[in-house]
Short mmCIF file of C-alpha atoms in Angstrom, two decimals:
data_model
loop_
_atom_site.label_atom_id
_atom_site.label_comp_id
_atom_site.label_asym_id
_atom_site.label_seq_id
_atom_site.Cartn_x
_atom_site.Cartn_y
_atom_site.Cartn_z
CA MET A 299 138.25 115.92 145.71
CA SER A 300 138.10 112.43 147.30
CA ARG A 301 141.12 111.29 149.23
CA ILE A 302 142.97 108.12 148.29
CA LEU A 303 143.25 105.02 150.41
CA THR A 304 146.29 105.04 152.68
CA LYS A 305 149.05 102.48 152.23
CA THR A 306 148.10 100.80 155.53
CA SER A 307 144.47 100.55 154.43
CA LEU A 308 145.48 98.95 151.14
CA ILE A 309 147.57 96.38 152.98
CA ILE A 310 144.58 95.55 155.21
CA VAL A 311 142.32 95.19 152.18
CA THR A 312 144.85 92.98 150.36
CA LEU A 313 145.21 90.66 153.37
CA ALA A 314 141.44 90.49 153.71
CA LEU A 315 141.12 89.52 150.07
CA LEU A 316 143.68 86.76 150.43
CA LEU A 317 141.91 85.38 153.52
CA LEU A 318 138.27 85.74 152.49
CA CYS A 319 137.97 85.36 148.72
CA GLY A 320 136.30 82.16 147.69
CA ALA A 321 134.44 80.49 144.88
CA MET A 322 131.17 82.04 143.75
CA PRO A 323 127.97 80.01 144.27
CA ALA A 324 126.83 77.99 141.25
CA SER A 325 123.31 78.22 139.82
CA ALA A 326 120.94 75.29 139.69
CA ASP A 327 120.47 73.57 136.35
CA SER A 328 116.69 73.66 136.73
CA THR A 329 116.72 77.44 137.12
CA VAL A 330 118.92 77.82 134.05
CA ASN A 331 116.62 75.59 131.98
CA ARG A 332 113.56 77.49 133.18
CA LEU A 333 115.16 80.80 132.25
CA LYS A 334 116.06 79.49 128.79
CA GLU A 335 112.47 78.34 128.24
CA GLU A 336 111.14 81.67 129.45
CA ILE A 337 113.48 83.52 127.10
CA GLN A 338 112.39 81.34 124.19
CA ASP A 339 108.70 81.86 124.97
CA THR A 340 109.21 85.60 125.26
CA ARG A 341 111.03 85.67 121.93
CA GLN A 342 108.10 83.89 120.30
CA THR A 343 105.78 86.50 121.78
CA VAL A 344 108.06 89.25 120.48
CA LYS A 345 107.94 87.69 117.01
CA ALA A 346 104.14 87.59 117.12
CA GLN A 347 104.02 91.19 118.35
CA LYS A 348 106.30 92.34 115.53
CA GLN A 349 104.08 90.59 112.97
CA GLU A 350 101.01 92.26 114.44
CA LEU A 351 102.77 95.63 114.38
CA LEU A 352 103.69 95.08 110.73
CA LYS A 353 100.08 94.21 109.94
CA LEU A 354 98.83 97.32 111.78
CA THR A 355 101.39 99.47 109.93
CA ARG A 356 100.17 98.10 106.58
CA GLU A 357 96.55 98.76 107.55
CA GLU A 358 97.49 102.28 108.59
CA ARG A 359 99.28 102.93 105.29
CA SER A 360 96.30 101.54 103.37
CA MET A 361 93.95 103.82 105.29
CA PHE A 362 96.19 106.80 104.60
CA GLY A 363 96.01 105.92 100.89
CA GLU A 364 92.21 105.75 101.05
CA LEU A 365 92.17 109.01 102.99
CA ALA A 366 94.30 110.75 100.33
CA ALA A 367 91.95 109.47 97.60
CA ILE A 368 88.90 110.71 99.52
CA GLU A 369 90.50 114.12 100.09
CA ASP A 370 91.25 114.39 96.35
CA ARG A 371 87.64 113.43 95.61
CA ILE A 372 86.39 116.00 98.12
CA SER A 373 88.50 118.67 96.40
CA ASP A 374 87.00 117.70 93.01
CA VAL A 375 83.48 117.76 94.45
CA GLU A 376 84.07 121.15 96.07
CA ARG A 377 85.28 122.56 92.74
CA GLU A 378 82.19 121.11 91.03
CA LEU A 379 80.06 122.54 93.83
CA PHE A 380 81.50 126.01 93.29
CA ARG A 381 80.85 125.74 89.54
CA GLN A 382 77.29 124.56 90.11
CA GLU A 383 76.65 127.36 92.57
CA ASP A 384 77.92 129.87 89.99
CA ASP A 385 75.67 128.30 87.31
CA LEU A 386 72.68 128.42 89.64
CA ALA A 387 73.38 132.06 90.47
CA GLY A 388 73.50 132.85 86.73
CA ILE A 389 70.25 131.01 86.10
CA MET A 390 68.53 132.84 88.93
CA GLU A 391 69.82 136.16 87.59
CA ASP A 392 68.41 135.30 84.13
CA GLU A 393 65.13 134.28 85.75
CA GLN A 394 64.89 137.56 87.63
CA ALA A 395 65.71 139.46 84.43
CA ALA A 396 62.96 137.56 82.57
CA LYS A 397 60.49 138.40 85.32
CA ALA A 398 61.50 142.05 85.09
CA ASP A 399 60.99 141.94 81.28
CA GLN A 400 57.58 140.36 81.80
CA ARG A 401 56.57 143.08 84.21
CA VAL A 402 57.66 145.74 81.69
CA LEU A 403 55.77 143.99 78.90
CA GLU A 404 52.70 143.62 81.08
CA ASP A 405 52.83 147.38 81.70
CA GLU A 406 53.21 148.05 77.94
CA LEU A 407 50.36 145.66 77.19
CA ALA A 408 48.20 147.45 79.73
CA GLU A 409 48.98 150.77 78.00
CA ILE A 410 48.02 149.31 74.60
CA VAL A 411 44.79 147.99 76.05
CA ASP A 412 44.04 151.40 77.54
CA LYS A 413 44.70 153.04 74.15
CA LEU A 414 42.49 150.52 72.44
CA LYS A 415 39.72 151.19 74.90
CA THR A 416 40.00 154.91 74.15
CA MET A 417 40.05 154.28 70.40
CA LEU A 418 37.12 151.92 70.54
CA THR A 419 35.18 154.41 72.62
CA LYS A 420 35.67 156.98 69.84
CA LEU A 421 35.12 154.55 67.00
CA TRP A 422 32.06 152.85 68.29
CA PRO A 423 29.63 155.80 67.60
CA VAL A 424 30.94 156.13 64.02
CA HIS A 425 30.66 152.40 63.50
CA SER A 426 27.18 152.40 64.96
CA ARG A 427 25.94 155.19 62.66
CA LYS A 428 27.46 153.41 59.70
CA LEU A 429 25.55 150.30 60.51
CA GLU A 430 22.40 152.35 61.13
CA ASN A 431 22.20 154.22 57.83
CA ARG A 432 24.49 151.96 55.82
CA PHE A 433 26.44 155.06 54.93
CA GLY A 434 23.29 156.83 53.76
CA SER A 435 24.19 160.02 55.56
CA LEU A 436 27.45 160.38 53.79
CA ASP A 437 27.67 163.06 51.11
CA ASP A 438 29.28 160.85 48.54
CA TRP A 439 31.04 157.49 48.06
CA GLU A 440 34.49 159.04 48.06
CA LYS A 441 34.09 160.24 51.58
CA ALA A 442 32.63 156.95 52.62
CA ASP A 443 35.58 155.15 51.07
CA ARG A 444 38.03 157.31 53.00
CA ASN A 445 36.24 156.56 56.26
CA PHE A 446 36.28 152.88 55.48
CA VAL A 447 39.97 152.87 54.68
CA TRP A 448 40.73 154.86 57.83
CA LEU A 449 38.75 152.52 60.01
CA ALA A 450 40.31 149.44 58.39
CA SER A 451 43.80 150.84 58.89
CA LEU A 452 43.04 151.64 62.50
CA TYR A 453 41.71 148.16 63.15
CA ASN A 454 44.72 146.60 61.43
CA ASP A 455 47.26 148.68 63.44
CA THR A 456 45.49 147.77 66.63
CA LYS A 457 45.54 144.09 65.74
CA VAL A 458 49.28 144.27 64.90
CA GLU A 459 50.07 145.87 68.27
CA LEU A 460 47.99 143.29 70.07
CA ASP A 461 49.69 140.46 68.18
CA LYS A 462 53.15 141.84 69.01
CA ALA A 463 52.28 142.18 72.67
CA GLN A 464 50.87 138.67 72.77
CA GLU A 465 53.92 137.25 70.98
CA LYS A 466 56.26 138.98 73.41
CA ALA A 467 54.20 137.77 76.35
CA ASP A 468 54.36 134.22 75.00
CA GLN A 469 58.14 134.44 74.58
CA ILE A 470 58.66 135.73 78.10
CA ALA A 471 56.36 133.06 79.54
CA ALA A 472 58.29 130.36 77.65
CA ASN A 473 61.61 131.81 78.83
CA LEU A 474 60.35 131.84 82.40
CA GLU A 475 59.44 128.17 82.13
CA ILE A 476 62.89 127.39 80.74
CA GLN A 477 64.61 129.34 83.51
CA LYS A 478 62.43 127.68 86.13
CA ASP A 479 63.27 124.25 84.73
CA LEU A 480 66.99 125.09 84.65
CA ARG A 481 66.82 126.40 88.22
CA LEU A 482 65.10 123.25 89.45
CA LYS A 483 67.66 121.07 87.68
CA ALA A 484 70.56 123.16 89.05
CA GLN A 485 69.14 122.97 92.58
CA SER A 486 68.73 119.21 92.21
CA LYS A 487 72.31 118.87 90.96
CA LEU A 488 73.53 121.09 93.80
CA SER A 489 71.68 118.94 96.32
CA GLU A 490 73.19 115.81 94.77
CA ILE A 491 76.72 117.26 94.96
CA ASN A 492 76.19 118.32 98.57
CA SER A 493 74.95 114.84 99.38
CA THR A 494 78.07 113.35 97.72
CA LYS A 495 80.29 115.71 99.69
CA ASP A 496 78.52 114.82 102.95
CA GLY A 497 79.06 111.13 102.20
CA LEU A 498 82.75 111.69 101.47
CA LEU A 499 83.19 113.71 104.66
CA LYS A 500 81.50 110.91 106.59
CA ASP A 501 83.89 108.39 105.03
CA LYS A 502 86.81 110.68 105.86
CA LEU A 503 85.76 110.94 109.50
CA SER A 504 85.35 107.17 109.64
CA LEU A 505 88.85 106.66 108.22
CA LEU A 506 90.34 109.20 110.63
CA ALA A 507 88.69 107.37 113.52
CA GLY A 508 90.07 104.08 112.18
CA ILE A 509 93.58 105.54 111.83
CA LYS A 510 93.37 106.96 115.36
CA SER A 511 92.30 103.56 116.68
CA ILE A 512 95.11 101.77 114.83
CA ARG A 513 97.68 104.30 116.06
CA ALA A 514 96.52 103.82 119.65
CA LEU A 515 96.76 100.06 119.19
CA LYS A 516 100.22 100.42 117.62
CA ILE A 517 101.43 102.54 120.54
CA SER A 518 100.09 99.95 122.95
CA ARG A 519 101.76 97.10 121.03
CA GLU A 520 105.02 99.04 120.74
CA GLN A 521 105.03 99.60 124.49
CA GLU A 522 104.31 95.92 125.05
CA LEU A 523 107.09 95.02 122.63
CA LYS A 524 109.48 97.35 124.42
CA GLY A 525 108.54 95.71 127.70
CA LEU A 526 109.07 92.25 126.22
CA LEU A 527 112.50 93.19 124.88
CA GLU A 528 113.43 94.60 128.27
CA THR A 529 112.21 91.35 129.83
CA ILE A 530 114.42 89.36 127.44
CA ASN A 531 117.39 91.53 128.38
CA LYS A 532 116.72 90.99 132.05
CA LEU A 533 116.25 87.23 131.58
CA ASN A 534 119.45 87.05 129.56
CA TYR A 535 121.19 89.00 132.29
CA ARG A 536 119.88 86.57 134.90
CA LEU A 537 120.84 83.59 132.75
CA LYS A 538 124.26 85.04 132.18
CA SER A 539 124.56 85.74 135.88
CA LEU A 540 123.65 82.16 136.76
CA THR A 541 126.02 80.61 134.24
CA SER A 542 128.83 83.07 134.77
CA LYS A 543 129.93 84.88 137.91
CA LYS A 544 132.71 86.74 136.15
CA ILE A 545 132.18 90.45 136.71
CA ALA A 546 134.21 91.21 133.58
CA ASN A 547 131.40 89.71 131.49
CA PHE A 548 129.05 92.45 132.74
CA LYS A 549 131.13 95.50 131.92
CA GLY A 550 128.83 98.36 130.96
CA SER A 551 125.71 96.77 132.48
CA LEU A 552 126.40 96.72 136.21
CA PRO A 553 123.73 98.47 138.30
CA ARG A 554 124.53 101.78 139.97
CA PRO A 555 125.30 101.44 143.69
CA CYS A 556 122.67 104.05 144.64
CA GLU A 557 120.23 106.59 143.24
CA GLY A 558 121.60 110.09 142.70
CA ASP A 559 123.56 112.42 140.43
CA THR A 560 127.23 111.87 139.65
CA LYS A 561 129.02 114.98 140.89
CA VAL A 562 132.61 113.67 141.12
CA ARG A 563 134.08 111.89 138.11
CA PHE A 564 136.96 109.47 137.69
CA LYS A 565 140.16 111.39 136.96
CA PRO A 566 143.32 109.68 138.21
CA SER A 567 145.53 112.32 136.55
CA ALA A 568 144.06 115.12 138.67
CA LYS A 569 145.88 116.58 141.65
CA PRO A 570 144.93 115.09 143.97
CA PRO A 571 143.92 112.10 141.83
CA VAL A 572 140.27 110.98 141.75
CA ARG A 573 140.17 107.17 141.65
CA GLY A 574 136.41 106.76 141.83
CA ILE A 575 133.14 108.66 141.44
CA GLY A 576 131.09 110.71 143.86
CA ILE A 577 127.27 110.41 143.80
CA GLN A 578 125.14 113.06 145.49
CA THR A 579 121.93 111.69 147.04
CA THR A 580 118.75 113.14 148.42
CA GLY A 581 119.06 112.17 152.03
CA ASN A 582 120.17 108.80 153.29
CA VAL A 583 119.33 106.34 150.48
CA ASP A 584 120.03 102.63 150.08
CA VAL A 585 123.46 101.51 148.90
CA LYS A 586 123.47 98.22 146.98
CA SER A 587 126.15 95.78 145.93
CA ILE A 588 126.85 96.06 142.22
CA PHE A 589 127.60 92.33 141.88
CA TRP A 590 127.79 89.04 143.75
CA GLY A 591 130.67 88.83 146.13
CA LYS A 592 132.00 88.57 149.67
CA VAL A 593 132.41 91.39 152.17
CA VAL A 594 136.12 91.74 152.97
CA HIS A 595 135.97 95.04 154.86
CA ASN A 596 133.29 96.62 157.00
CA ASP A 597 134.84 99.33 159.14
CA THR A 598 135.99 102.92 159.08
CA LEU A 599 138.93 104.11 157.00
CA ARG A 600 140.65 107.40 157.64
CA GLY A 601 139.34 110.07 155.29
CA PHE A 602 136.49 107.86 154.01
CA GLY A 603 134.28 107.32 157.02
CA ARG A 604 132.55 103.98 157.15
CA VAL A 605 133.64 101.82 154.24
CA VAL A 606 132.42 98.49 152.88
CA ILE A 607 134.65 96.62 150.43
CA ILE A 608 133.30 93.64 148.48
CA TYR A 609 135.44 91.13 146.65
CA HIS A 610 133.86 89.88 143.40
CA GLY A 611 136.40 87.26 142.41
CA TYR A 612 139.02 87.30 139.65
CA ASN A 613 140.84 90.17 141.44
CA TYR A 614 137.92 92.62 141.22
CA TYR A 615 136.47 94.45 144.20
CA SER A 616 134.24 97.45 144.83
CA LEU A 617 134.49 100.09 147.55
CA TYR A 618 131.58 102.05 149.11
CA ALA A 619 132.60 104.99 151.31
CA TYR A 620 130.97 107.68 153.49
CA LEU A 621 128.23 105.30 154.63
CA ALA A 622 125.95 106.41 157.45
CA GLU A 623 125.57 102.76 158.41
CA SER A 624 126.20 99.29 157.01
CA PHE A 625 123.99 96.17 157.15
CA VAL A 626 126.59 93.51 156.36
CA LYS A 627 129.34 91.72 158.22
CA THR A 628 132.87 90.90 157.20
CA GLY A 629 132.96 87.51 155.52
CA GLN A 630 129.31 87.70 154.49
CA GLU A 631 128.38 86.71 150.93
CA VAL A 632 126.08 89.20 149.23
CA GLU A 633 123.87 89.08 146.18
CA LYS A 634 123.78 91.55 143.34
CA ASP A 635 121.51 94.49 144.26
CA GLU A 636 121.54 93.49 147.92
CA ILE A 637 121.30 96.49 150.24
CA ILE A 638 124.55 96.82 152.16
CA GLY A 639 124.03 100.20 153.88
CA LYS A 640 122.85 103.83 153.73
CA THR A 641 124.57 106.89 152.30
CA GLY A 642 126.00 109.38 154.80
CA TYR A 643 127.58 112.82 154.81
CA TYR A 644 130.01 113.34 151.89
CA PRO A 645 132.48 116.08 153.00
CA ASN A 646 133.61 117.20 149.56
CA LEU A 647 130.01 117.57 148.36
CA LYS A 648 128.78 118.98 151.65
CA GLU A 649 125.73 116.79 151.10
CA THR A 650 124.73 113.19 151.63
CA GLY A 651 126.29 110.92 149.05
CA LEU A 652 128.47 107.95 148.22
CA TYR A 653 132.06 107.66 147.09
CA PHE A 654 132.44 104.55 144.93
CA GLU A 655 135.52 102.82 143.53
CA LEU A 656 136.04 99.75 141.37
CA ARG A 657 139.49 98.12 141.40
CA PHE A 658 141.28 95.36 139.50
CA HIS A 659 144.54 94.03 141.00
CA GLN A 660 144.48 97.02 143.37
CA LYS A 661 144.44 99.35 140.36
CA PRO A 662 141.44 101.69 140.09
CA VAL A 663 139.36 101.43 136.92
CA ASN A 664 136.82 103.93 135.64
CA PRO A 665 133.45 102.92 137.20
CA GLN A 666 131.50 104.86 134.60
CA LYS A 667 132.62 102.39 131.93
CA TRP A 668 131.32 99.50 134.00
CA LEU A 669 128.03 100.83 135.31
CA ALA A 670 124.85 100.94 133.25
CA ARG A 671 123.75 104.39 132.13
CA ASN A 672 120.85 106.09 133.87
#
């Protein structure tokens, strides 16, 4: 793991701190006031955004309620539609049965008519002779009476059969009219139900489109709100930075010194002890100061390559090791996030990277508790 600073190096750093540490620059009152106003304005915008989000959420809930009601109504209509379709199918079956009965009856009626034709063909000569001789050719009145009774009975039976056939035909015709009327009414009701269902589906699609639109607007507003809250945090950080240069006030929110993955972690109890963190980088990337301060060391240290040490006041300083190059000079004041160099070859990682320490009164502290999370 990373080597520790030698005793000679620590002495050099301590002397440099005593010689070069100074007061931190103060912020201008106008900048502080402007930041406060900007924070207040942003908070008002956040409040308005939250109210709009609440309104959109209520509209969305209301639409979901309407959608649930429409879906229940659609279910009722579909059940009614199924019942009506069953009723219509039954009516059409009855209508087809009535038509079949009518065809049978028409065939029976045709048979009766054919029989009557045959009977009339046989009866007509007898009837004609009777009219011609007024029964004069008959042997006696008894025989004539029998013929008369026979003919009357035959006529009566024929009339009864014809009456039955006509009555049955009338019944079937009436039933067909009833079935036709029922079918027309059922089809009309079915059309009405389908029209109602189509209207409900149209309303459902309209609501779904409305909900989709509101959700998209909510997502947009939520993203804007998130951005505004981040802006407030940044403005507060800047305000805090301008009104306070104490690094201790920024514990947990200090920026990382460079982009990359932490491969070596703080572990002073290890053997050998690890008093900082090691960050692996993709190539030579920028190394930035984590806080305002003054450069107290810009040279090579044995076992650490090129090292820059920055004093941040109040006995805090940061160390940046294994640099490929540095862009600052000893005694130079630097800003937070100011680029101070480039990462170089990190021997323990066998890759480019940065070894970083944070110290208080020469005692190493865990940088991971001070730096903001990725």
